[in-house]
XYZ file of C-alpha atoms in Angstrom:
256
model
C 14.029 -2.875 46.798
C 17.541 -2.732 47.684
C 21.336 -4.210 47.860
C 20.603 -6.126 44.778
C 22.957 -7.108 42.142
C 21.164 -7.494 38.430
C 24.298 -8.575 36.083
C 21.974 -8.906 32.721
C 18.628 -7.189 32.742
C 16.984 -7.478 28.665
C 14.696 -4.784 29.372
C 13.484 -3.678 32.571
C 16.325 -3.626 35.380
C 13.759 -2.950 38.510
C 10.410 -1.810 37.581
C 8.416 -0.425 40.307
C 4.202 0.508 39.316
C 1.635 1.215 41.785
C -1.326 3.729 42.397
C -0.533 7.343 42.672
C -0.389 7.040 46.616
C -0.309 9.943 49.436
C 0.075 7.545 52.371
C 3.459 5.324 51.683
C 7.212 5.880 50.717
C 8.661 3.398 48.398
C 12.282 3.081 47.960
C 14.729 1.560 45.647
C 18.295 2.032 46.629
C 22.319 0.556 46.411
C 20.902 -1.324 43.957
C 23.895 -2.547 40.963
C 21.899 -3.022 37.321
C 23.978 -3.718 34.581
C 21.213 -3.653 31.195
C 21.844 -5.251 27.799
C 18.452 -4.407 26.502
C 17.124 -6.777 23.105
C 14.143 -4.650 22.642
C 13.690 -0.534 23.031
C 12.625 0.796 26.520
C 15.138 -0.790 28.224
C 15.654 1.162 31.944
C 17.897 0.310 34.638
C 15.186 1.858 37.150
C 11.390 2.577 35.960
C 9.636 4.301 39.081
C 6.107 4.243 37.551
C 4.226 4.745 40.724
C 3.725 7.668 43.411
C 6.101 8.744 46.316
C 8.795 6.160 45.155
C 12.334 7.280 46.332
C 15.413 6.081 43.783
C 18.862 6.886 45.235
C 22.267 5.512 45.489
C 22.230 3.000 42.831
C 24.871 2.454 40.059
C 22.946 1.737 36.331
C 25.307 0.614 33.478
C 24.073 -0.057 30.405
C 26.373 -1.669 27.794
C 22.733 -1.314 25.471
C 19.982 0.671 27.355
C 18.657 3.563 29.246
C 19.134 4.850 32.779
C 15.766 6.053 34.904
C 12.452 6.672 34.100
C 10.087 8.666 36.069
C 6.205 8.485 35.701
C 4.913 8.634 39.237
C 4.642 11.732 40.516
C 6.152 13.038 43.778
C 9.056 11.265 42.917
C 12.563 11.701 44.230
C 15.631 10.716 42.320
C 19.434 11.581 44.358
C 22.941 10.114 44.373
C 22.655 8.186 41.508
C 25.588 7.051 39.087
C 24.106 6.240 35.371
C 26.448 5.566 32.411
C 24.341 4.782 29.087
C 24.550 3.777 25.658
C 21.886 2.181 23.455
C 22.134 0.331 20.230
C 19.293 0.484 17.437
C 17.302 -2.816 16.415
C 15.349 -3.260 13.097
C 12.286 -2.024 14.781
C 13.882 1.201 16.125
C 16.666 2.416 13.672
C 16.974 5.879 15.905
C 17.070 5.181 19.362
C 17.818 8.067 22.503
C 19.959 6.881 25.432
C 18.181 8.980 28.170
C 20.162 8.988 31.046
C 17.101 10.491 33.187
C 13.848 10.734 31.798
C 10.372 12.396 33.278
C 7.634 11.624 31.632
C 4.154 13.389 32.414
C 5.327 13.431 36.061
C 4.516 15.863 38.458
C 6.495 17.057 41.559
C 9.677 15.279 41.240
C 12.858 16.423 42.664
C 16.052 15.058 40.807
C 19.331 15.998 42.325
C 22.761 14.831 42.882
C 22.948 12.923 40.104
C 25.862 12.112 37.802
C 24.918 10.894 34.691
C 26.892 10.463 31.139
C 24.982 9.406 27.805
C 26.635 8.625 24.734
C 25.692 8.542 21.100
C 27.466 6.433 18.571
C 26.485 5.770 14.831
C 26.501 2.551 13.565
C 25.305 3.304 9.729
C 23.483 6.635 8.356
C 20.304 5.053 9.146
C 21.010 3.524 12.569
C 21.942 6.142 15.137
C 22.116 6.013 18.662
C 21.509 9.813 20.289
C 22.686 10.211 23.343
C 20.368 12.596 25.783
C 21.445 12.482 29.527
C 18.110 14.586 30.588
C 15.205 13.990 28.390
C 11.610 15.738 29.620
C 7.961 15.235 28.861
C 5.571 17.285 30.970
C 2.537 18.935 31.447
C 1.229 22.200 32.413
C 1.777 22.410 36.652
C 4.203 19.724 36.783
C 6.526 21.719 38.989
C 9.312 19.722 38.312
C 12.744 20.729 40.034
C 15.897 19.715 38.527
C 18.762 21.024 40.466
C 22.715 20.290 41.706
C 23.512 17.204 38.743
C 26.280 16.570 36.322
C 24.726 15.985 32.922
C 27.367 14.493 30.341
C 26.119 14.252 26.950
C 29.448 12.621 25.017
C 29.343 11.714 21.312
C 31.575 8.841 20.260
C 31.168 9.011 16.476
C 31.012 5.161 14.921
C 31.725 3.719 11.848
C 28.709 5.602 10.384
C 29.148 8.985 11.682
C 29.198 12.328 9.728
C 30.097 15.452 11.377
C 27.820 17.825 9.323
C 24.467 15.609 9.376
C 23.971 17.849 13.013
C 20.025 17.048 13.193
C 20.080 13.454 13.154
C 23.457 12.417 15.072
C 24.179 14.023 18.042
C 24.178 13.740 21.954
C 22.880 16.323 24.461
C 23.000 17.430 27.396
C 19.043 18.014 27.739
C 16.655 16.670 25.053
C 13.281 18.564 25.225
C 10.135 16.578 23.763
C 6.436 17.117 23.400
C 5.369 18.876 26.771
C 1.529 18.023 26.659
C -0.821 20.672 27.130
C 0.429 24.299 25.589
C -2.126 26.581 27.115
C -0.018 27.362 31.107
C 3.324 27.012 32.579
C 4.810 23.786 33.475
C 6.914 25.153 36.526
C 9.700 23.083 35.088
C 12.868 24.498 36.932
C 16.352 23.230 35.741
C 18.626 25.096 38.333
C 22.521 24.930 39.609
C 23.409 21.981 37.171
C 27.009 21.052 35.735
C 26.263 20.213 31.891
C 29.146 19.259 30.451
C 28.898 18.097 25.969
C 31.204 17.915 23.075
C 28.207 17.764 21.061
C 25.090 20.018 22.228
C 23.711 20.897 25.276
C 20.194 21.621 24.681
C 17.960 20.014 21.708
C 14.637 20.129 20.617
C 14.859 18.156 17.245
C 12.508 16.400 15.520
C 14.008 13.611 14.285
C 11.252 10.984 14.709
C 9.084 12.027 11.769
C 8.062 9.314 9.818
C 5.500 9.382 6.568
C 4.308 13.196 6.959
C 3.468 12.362 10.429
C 2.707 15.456 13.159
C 6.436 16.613 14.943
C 6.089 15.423 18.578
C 9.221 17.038 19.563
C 7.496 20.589 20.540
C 8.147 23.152 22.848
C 5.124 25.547 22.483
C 4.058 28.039 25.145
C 5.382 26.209 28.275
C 7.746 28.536 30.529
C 10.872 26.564 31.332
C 13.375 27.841 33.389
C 17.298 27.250 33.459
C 19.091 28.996 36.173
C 22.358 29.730 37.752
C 23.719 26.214 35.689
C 27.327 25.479 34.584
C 27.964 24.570 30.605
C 31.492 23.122 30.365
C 32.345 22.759 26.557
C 34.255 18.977 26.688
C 37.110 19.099 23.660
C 36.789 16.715 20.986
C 38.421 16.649 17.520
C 35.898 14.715 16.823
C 32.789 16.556 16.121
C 33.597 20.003 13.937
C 31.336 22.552 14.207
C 29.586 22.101 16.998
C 26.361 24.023 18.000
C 25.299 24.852 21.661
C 21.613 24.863 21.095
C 18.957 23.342 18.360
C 15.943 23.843 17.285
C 15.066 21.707 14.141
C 10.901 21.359 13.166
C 10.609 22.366 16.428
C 8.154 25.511 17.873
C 9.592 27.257 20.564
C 8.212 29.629 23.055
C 8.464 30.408 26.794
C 11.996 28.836 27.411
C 14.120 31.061 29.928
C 17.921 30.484 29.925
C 18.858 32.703 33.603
């Protein structure tokens, strides 16, 4: 799938799903997708399928979300994603991932450049921004290496500098990793991750009536090596915080 220009995707931009193959390369490349997403879930690129190849494509969202990885062996390079997403009355908190692996295994993401914004409409409509947002297992083996990761907040009409657990934008947003009993092999290495918010978040914000937190770090070894964090000045936000943890448990993250 490639050379294509998509002026208004309304959810899905290209949305590639097949069998976890061994045999086949897929590819989706130079591809321009411009989303304006009416319902949540909206990704310029979903690569839902094994050995699929996304590189060299430009994703704008003026309302949605960037790529998507479920397949594994996946390989994600040289793409340019700039994201914001608006909330609807189903989803009044909404994250603008710029990349996103979800329960994938193997993938190699590199040589990306990708800037996520948050912006508050009300005190109960808020748009996070999260330029890398991960979901994985134990043996994923992930490798996450040589991006630039902007996480940019841009305040709104609604915004309050001190509510710092509900409005924000990151760099990396860490969710529910799936099984807690082994490693993941997640590697996040030689990165440029550049916030005038926060650059790494695990925040449970998504509770809702006395329901479980989902937003969980427990017993997974994570690595972050040998990256760059570039504070961006804002008079914006006041004080900001490098890393959260709110309702979150923690264990087995390495900063190197």
């Amino acid at each position: 799938v490639f050379n294509n220009t998509i002026y208004n995707s309304r959810q899905w931009g290209i949305r590639v799903s097949r069998g976890d193959t061994t045999g086949t390369w897929g590819h989706i490349y130079n591809n321009t997708i411009t989303t304006n997403t009416i319902v949540t879930n909206g990704y310029g690129v979903g690569a839902h399928g094994g050995m699929l190849e996304v590189y060299d494509n430009v994703i704008h969202a003026t309302n949605g979300r960037g790529i998507h990885i479920e397949g594994n062996n996946a390989k994600v390079h040289g793409n340019d994603i700039d994201v914001i997403e608006f909330t609807s009355s189903e989803y009044p908190r909404v994250s603008a991932h710029g990349i996103k692996l979800e329960g994938c295994a193997n993938a190699e993401i590199y040589n990306n450049t990708i800037l996520s914004k948050g912006y508050v409409v009300s005190p109960t409509q808020t748009s996070i921004g999260a330029a890398l947002d991960f979901s994985v297992d134990v043996g994923s083996n992930n490798y996450i290496h040589n991006n630039t990761f902007t996480a940019r907040h841009l305040g709104g009409p609604g915004f309050t500098s001190g509510d710092y657990n509900t409005m924000y934008a990151t760099a990396i947003q860490a969710l529910q990793t799936g099984n807690i009993d082994g490693n993941t092999g997640l590697r996040i290495e030689d990165n440029t991750f550049i916030s005038n918010d926060r650059f790494f978040s695990s925040t449970e914000w998504a509770v809702v009536d006395g329901a479980e937190p989902d937003r969980i770090i427990d017993a997974q070894t994570i690595s972050l090596a040998r990256n760059t964090w570039i504070r961006e000045p804002t008079a914006l936000l006041l004080m900001k915080k490098d890393i959260t943890f709110f309702q979150s448990s923690v264990s087995g993250l390495r900063f190197v």
